[in-house]
């Protein structure tokens, strides 16, 4: 029997607007200064991006999210848009927020993945804002409670160590992208993570690409052909389909030196 072939799509998205950047004074009274929430604008941006992803051209089967609050809130808005029950799409487009929207939780499964978390290095988190007791997050059940009811699929790995190097964080992102894609080869995935991770999703799979800006709620789109038979799955490397700037990821591609002669 000839093996069946298909494509797998991988979308890697940054969270929405973070409170500590929009309102710096928030840090002076925050109980968890390393884990800011989204602003109201960030919630709306995430909801709007979710509506855009709903029309991306292929179904998203699974959303996997960093445990940081801003990513959980982003995922909640996106999943609400993906799973919204509406009579027609124009009704959804007219909704400015997710407030009151009814969802079908069977459309998408959601899980938390610590490997998608922020780079736990001093370049990303100031040491004075890191948790003194080393407890970065509440219990997993408390984190999952921030996601839409009925969508949770329990699956989580270990949290990276504080003061990892930035290079190690980038290697971690690359490895977890491949691991998650291989774990769910029959599904299209949306990974909600951080700006550094979105940058890695382009620079690691597009030769010599240099990412210089990742906007809030920006996302990359990668795709690879898959081949299935009764005994094994054959995968190839992902190809970056994202165009520079089109979805908020800005990068430079390599230039053939011969073109400069």
Tab-separated table of C-alpha atoms in Angstrom:
chain	number	residue	atom	x	y	z
A	1	UNK	CA	0.000	0.000	0.000
A	2	UNK	CA	1.307	3.419	-0.951
A	3	UNK	CA	1.861	5.769	2.040
A	4	UNK	CA	-0.605	8.631	2.382
A	5	UNK	CA	0.742	12.176	2.254
A	6	UNK	CA	-0.420	15.386	3.864
A	7	UNK	CA	0.941	18.681	5.163
A	8	UNK	CA	1.299	19.849	8.732
A	9	UNK	CA	0.952	23.540	9.554
A	10	UNK	CA	2.672	25.176	12.515
A	11	UNK	CA	1.742	28.692	13.636
A	12	UNK	CA	3.927	30.349	16.282
A	13	UNK	CA	2.410	33.453	17.888
A	14	UNK	CA	3.538	36.094	20.361
A	15	UNK	CA	1.298	37.224	23.211
A	16	UNK	CA	-0.552	40.552	23.222
A	17	UNK	CA	0.372	43.900	24.786
A	18	UNK	CA	1.872	43.461	28.271
A	19	UNK	CA	0.899	45.642	31.217
A	20	UNK	CA	4.403	46.427	32.510
A	21	UNK	CA	5.401	47.976	29.192
A	22	UNK	CA	2.208	50.021	28.772
A	23	UNK	CA	2.077	51.079	32.440
A	24	UNK	CA	5.602	50.935	33.931
A	25	UNK	CA	4.314	51.976	37.378
A	26	UNK	CA	2.451	48.647	37.515
A	27	UNK	CA	5.746	47.052	38.561
A	28	UNK	CA	5.962	49.083	41.776
A	29	UNK	CA	2.935	47.385	43.349
A	30	UNK	CA	2.775	44.046	41.489
A	31	UNK	CA	2.740	40.840	43.542
A	32	UNK	CA	4.212	38.946	40.570
A	33	UNK	CA	6.293	41.500	38.641
A	34	UNK	CA	7.844	38.784	36.441
A	35	UNK	CA	4.429	37.740	35.128
A	36	UNK	CA	2.451	40.768	33.874
A	37	UNK	CA	-1.073	40.436	32.446
A	38	UNK	CA	-2.316	41.821	29.163
A	39	UNK	CA	-3.675	45.329	28.870
A	40	UNK	CA	-7.212	45.856	27.598
A	41	UNK	CA	-5.686	46.661	24.200
A	42	UNK	CA	-3.745	43.404	24.404
A	43	UNK	CA	-6.931	41.417	24.996
A	44	UNK	CA	-8.595	43.041	22.007
A	45	UNK	CA	-5.526	42.482	19.831
A	46	UNK	CA	-5.473	38.790	20.799
A	47	UNK	CA	-9.197	38.416	20.036
A	48	UNK	CA	-8.768	40.140	16.685
A	49	UNK	CA	-5.798	37.942	15.807
A	50	UNK	CA	-7.833	34.883	16.750
A	51	UNK	CA	-10.509	35.916	14.260
A	52	UNK	CA	-7.789	36.297	11.641
A	53	UNK	CA	-6.410	32.830	12.390
A	54	UNK	CA	-9.902	31.364	12.106
A	55	UNK	CA	-9.749	32.334	8.420
A	56	UNK	CA	-6.127	31.296	7.829
A	57	UNK	CA	-7.115	28.583	5.350
A	58	UNK	CA	-6.676	25.411	7.396
A	59	UNK	CA	-8.119	24.182	10.708
A	60	UNK	CA	-6.104	24.620	13.890
A	61	UNK	CA	-6.529	21.425	15.883
A	62	UNK	CA	-4.442	22.139	18.955
A	63	UNK	CA	-3.240	25.236	20.828
A	64	UNK	CA	-0.185	24.851	23.076
A	65	UNK	CA	0.678	27.765	25.317
A	66	UNK	CA	3.433	29.144	27.549
A	67	UNK	CA	2.494	29.222	31.258
A	68	UNK	CA	3.051	32.972	31.588
A	69	UNK	CA	-0.186	34.861	32.303
A	70	UNK	CA	0.022	37.081	29.227
A	71	UNK	CA	0.223	33.982	27.021
A	72	UNK	CA	-2.646	32.234	28.811
A	73	UNK	CA	-4.815	35.323	28.367
A	74	UNK	CA	-3.806	35.557	24.704
A	75	UNK	CA	-4.633	31.895	24.155
A	76	UNK	CA	-8.023	32.291	25.836
A	77	UNK	CA	-8.977	35.076	23.428
A	78	UNK	CA	-7.662	33.229	20.382
A	79	UNK	CA	-9.371	29.955	21.308
A	80	UNK	CA	-12.625	31.807	21.924
A	81	UNK	CA	-12.425	33.179	18.381
A	82	UNK	CA	-11.493	29.812	16.867
A	83	UNK	CA	-14.349	28.048	18.680
A	84	UNK	CA	-16.983	30.791	18.510
A	85	UNK	CA	-20.502	29.673	17.581
A	86	UNK	CA	-22.004	32.155	15.126
A	87	UNK	CA	-24.674	32.059	12.440
A	88	UNK	CA	-22.214	33.466	9.889
A	89	UNK	CA	-18.683	34.840	9.848
A	90	UNK	CA	-19.799	38.451	9.413
A	91	UNK	CA	-21.406	38.228	12.840
A	92	UNK	CA	-18.059	37.227	14.337
A	93	UNK	CA	-16.194	39.977	12.524
A	94	UNK	CA	-18.559	42.538	14.026
A	95	UNK	CA	-17.747	41.431	17.595
A	96	UNK	CA	-15.156	43.815	19.028
A	97	UNK	CA	-14.430	41.644	22.093
A	98	UNK	CA	-14.990	38.056	23.199
A	99	UNK	CA	-17.424	39.090	25.917
A	100	UNK	CA	-20.515	36.886	25.875
A	101	UNK	CA	-19.373	34.709	22.972
A	102	UNK	CA	-20.545	31.082	23.017
A	103	UNK	CA	-17.938	28.500	22.045
A	104	UNK	CA	-17.814	24.892	20.930
A	105	UNK	CA	-14.894	23.501	23.016
A	106	UNK	CA	-14.706	20.339	20.918
A	107	UNK	CA	-13.148	22.266	18.020
A	108	UNK	CA	-9.727	22.819	19.621
A	109	UNK	CA	-7.682	21.172	22.351
A	110	UNK	CA	-5.464	23.340	24.570
A	111	UNK	CA	-2.482	22.431	26.735
A	112	UNK	CA	0.236	24.249	28.682
A	113	UNK	CA	3.874	23.668	27.797
A	114	UNK	CA	6.598	25.039	30.085
A	115	UNK	CA	9.139	24.684	27.274
A	116	UNK	CA	7.406	27.574	25.482
A	117	UNK	CA	7.952	29.957	28.408
A	118	UNK	CA	9.849	33.230	28.333
A	119	UNK	CA	13.621	33.050	28.104
A	120	UNK	CA	14.573	32.708	31.777
A	121	UNK	CA	17.637	34.892	31.451
A	122	UNK	CA	18.632	38.351	32.629
A	123	UNK	CA	18.229	39.747	29.118
A	124	UNK	CA	14.486	39.033	29.309
A	125	UNK	CA	13.722	39.281	33.054
A	126	UNK	CA	15.527	41.631	35.434
A	127	UNK	CA	16.926	39.690	38.423
A	128	UNK	CA	15.195	42.010	40.905
A	129	UNK	CA	11.828	40.990	39.444
A	130	UNK	CA	12.449	37.233	39.513
A	131	UNK	CA	10.645	35.282	42.273
A	132	UNK	CA	12.788	35.137	45.403
A	133	UNK	CA	11.421	31.706	46.366
A	134	UNK	CA	11.957	30.264	42.882
A	135	UNK	CA	8.233	29.600	42.408
A	136	UNK	CA	7.440	31.054	39.009
A	137	UNK	CA	3.855	29.884	38.581
A	138	UNK	CA	0.820	28.715	40.549
A	139	UNK	CA	-0.249	25.071	40.415
A	140	UNK	CA	-1.012	23.726	36.947
A	141	UNK	CA	-4.724	23.474	37.760
A	142	UNK	CA	-4.787	27.209	38.529
A	143	UNK	CA	-3.084	27.972	35.226
A	144	UNK	CA	-5.514	25.764	33.298
A	145	UNK	CA	-8.454	27.552	34.939
A	146	UNK	CA	-7.529	30.645	32.911
A	147	UNK	CA	-8.252	28.804	29.629
A	148	UNK	CA	-11.690	28.132	28.082
A	149	UNK	CA	-13.630	25.411	29.883
A	150	UNK	CA	-13.766	22.075	28.090
A	151	UNK	CA	-10.703	22.596	25.902
A	152	UNK	CA	-7.949	21.374	28.251
A	153	UNK	CA	-5.724	18.453	27.315
A	154	UNK	CA	-3.338	17.766	30.211
A	155	UNK	CA	0.241	17.671	28.924
A	156	UNK	CA	3.194	19.522	30.399
A	157	UNK	CA	6.978	19.240	30.650
A	158	UNK	CA	9.514	20.618	33.117
A	159	UNK	CA	10.184	24.323	33.566
A	160	UNK	CA	13.592	25.527	32.279
A	161	UNK	CA	16.092	26.725	34.870
A	162	UNK	CA	16.393	30.381	35.858
A	163	UNK	CA	19.446	32.129	34.407
A	164	UNK	CA	19.659	29.961	31.336
A	165	UNK	CA	21.631	31.746	28.623
A	166	UNK	CA	19.822	33.423	25.757
A	167	UNK	CA	21.498	30.969	23.375
A	168	UNK	CA	20.135	28.061	25.450
A	169	UNK	CA	16.654	29.584	25.390
A	170	UNK	CA	16.787	29.861	21.604
A	171	UNK	CA	17.922	26.254	21.333
A	172	UNK	CA	15.082	25.271	23.659
A	173	UNK	CA	12.502	26.982	21.456
A	174	UNK	CA	13.824	25.265	18.346
A	175	UNK	CA	13.795	21.863	20.037
A	176	UNK	CA	10.309	22.240	21.505
A	177	UNK	CA	8.846	23.351	18.171
A	178	UNK	CA	10.120	20.182	16.531
A	179	UNK	CA	9.196	17.960	19.466
A	180	UNK	CA	5.616	19.216	19.612
A	181	UNK	CA	5.151	18.949	15.856
A	182	UNK	CA	6.458	15.375	15.922
A	183	UNK	CA	4.274	14.538	18.924
A	184	UNK	CA	1.118	15.558	17.023
A	185	UNK	CA	1.984	14.800	13.378
A	186	UNK	CA	-1.647	14.584	12.231
A	187	UNK	CA	-2.575	18.006	13.626
A	188	UNK	CA	-2.080	21.656	12.763
A	189	UNK	CA	-0.659	23.449	15.805
A	190	UNK	CA	-0.803	26.982	17.186
A	191	UNK	CA	1.948	27.712	19.731
A	192	UNK	CA	1.393	30.806	21.877
A	193	UNK	CA	4.740	31.938	23.212
A	194	UNK	CA	7.030	34.976	23.439
A	195	UNK	CA	8.733	37.295	20.988
A	196	UNK	CA	12.058	35.479	21.145
A	197	UNK	CA	10.330	32.203	20.314
A	198	UNK	CA	8.558	33.650	17.295
A	199	UNK	CA	11.879	34.996	16.073
A	200	UNK	CA	13.467	31.557	16.421
A	201	UNK	CA	10.612	30.000	14.427
A	202	UNK	CA	11.730	32.077	11.445
A	203	UNK	CA	15.506	32.316	11.882
A	204	UNK	CA	15.934	28.577	12.583
A	205	UNK	CA	13.933	27.373	9.598
A	206	UNK	CA	14.797	30.069	7.036
A	207	UNK	CA	18.493	30.028	6.179
A	208	UNK	CA	20.407	33.154	7.207
A	209	UNK	CA	17.220	35.046	8.125
A	210	UNK	CA	17.691	37.801	10.709
A	211	UNK	CA	14.587	38.713	12.700
A	212	UNK	CA	14.718	42.272	14.041
A	213	UNK	CA	11.150	42.901	15.275
A	214	UNK	CA	8.216	40.796	16.466
A	215	UNK	CA	5.072	42.813	17.143
A	216	UNK	CA	2.501	41.930	19.779
A	217	UNK	CA	0.329	39.037	18.523
A	218	UNK	CA	2.618	38.618	15.506
A	219	UNK	CA	2.809	35.083	14.174
A	220	UNK	CA	4.813	32.949	11.793
A	221	UNK	CA	3.426	30.193	9.578
A	222	UNK	CA	5.495	27.100	8.839
A	223	UNK	CA	4.525	24.040	6.833
A	224	UNK	CA	6.001	20.648	6.029
A	225	UNK	CA	4.904	17.625	3.986
A	226	UNK	CA	4.168	14.449	5.923
A	227	UNK	CA	4.038	10.856	4.754
A	228	UNK	CA	2.165	8.164	6.676
A	229	UNK	CA	2.011	4.406	6.348
A	230	UNK	CA	0.847	1.684	8.716
A	231	UNK	CA	4.089	1.536	10.660
A	232	UNK	CA	5.722	4.961	10.713
A	233	UNK	CA	5.518	8.666	10.042
A	234	UNK	CA	8.029	10.334	7.746
A	235	UNK	CA	8.542	14.059	8.271
A	236	UNK	CA	10.744	16.667	6.622
A	237	UNK	CA	11.946	20.081	7.740
A	238	UNK	CA	9.504	22.950	7.986
A	239	UNK	CA	9.404	25.665	5.376
A	240	UNK	CA	8.681	29.226	6.461
A	241	UNK	CA	5.689	30.594	4.539
A	242	UNK	CA	5.548	33.898	6.398
A	243	UNK	CA	6.293	36.987	4.334
A	244	UNK	CA	8.373	39.726	5.919
A	245	UNK	CA	6.116	42.086	7.874
A	246	UNK	CA	2.811	40.640	6.689
A	247	UNK	CA	1.861	39.101	10.046
A	248	UNK	CA	3.970	41.329	12.289
A	249	UNK	CA	7.274	39.440	12.038
A	250	UNK	CA	9.979	41.590	10.457
A	251	UNK	CA	13.155	39.994	9.169
A	252	UNK	CA	15.917	40.207	6.605
A	253	UNK	CA	16.639	37.265	4.328
A	254	UNK	CA	20.041	36.311	3.043
A	255	UNK	CA	21.262	38.016	-0.118
A	256	UNK	CA	23.210	36.131	-2.745
A	257	UNK	CA	26.639	37.856	-2.882
A	258	UNK	CA	26.602	37.464	-6.660
A	259	UNK	CA	23.703	39.931	-6.790
A	260	UNK	CA	25.933	42.560	-5.227
A	261	UNK	CA	28.714	42.208	-7.803
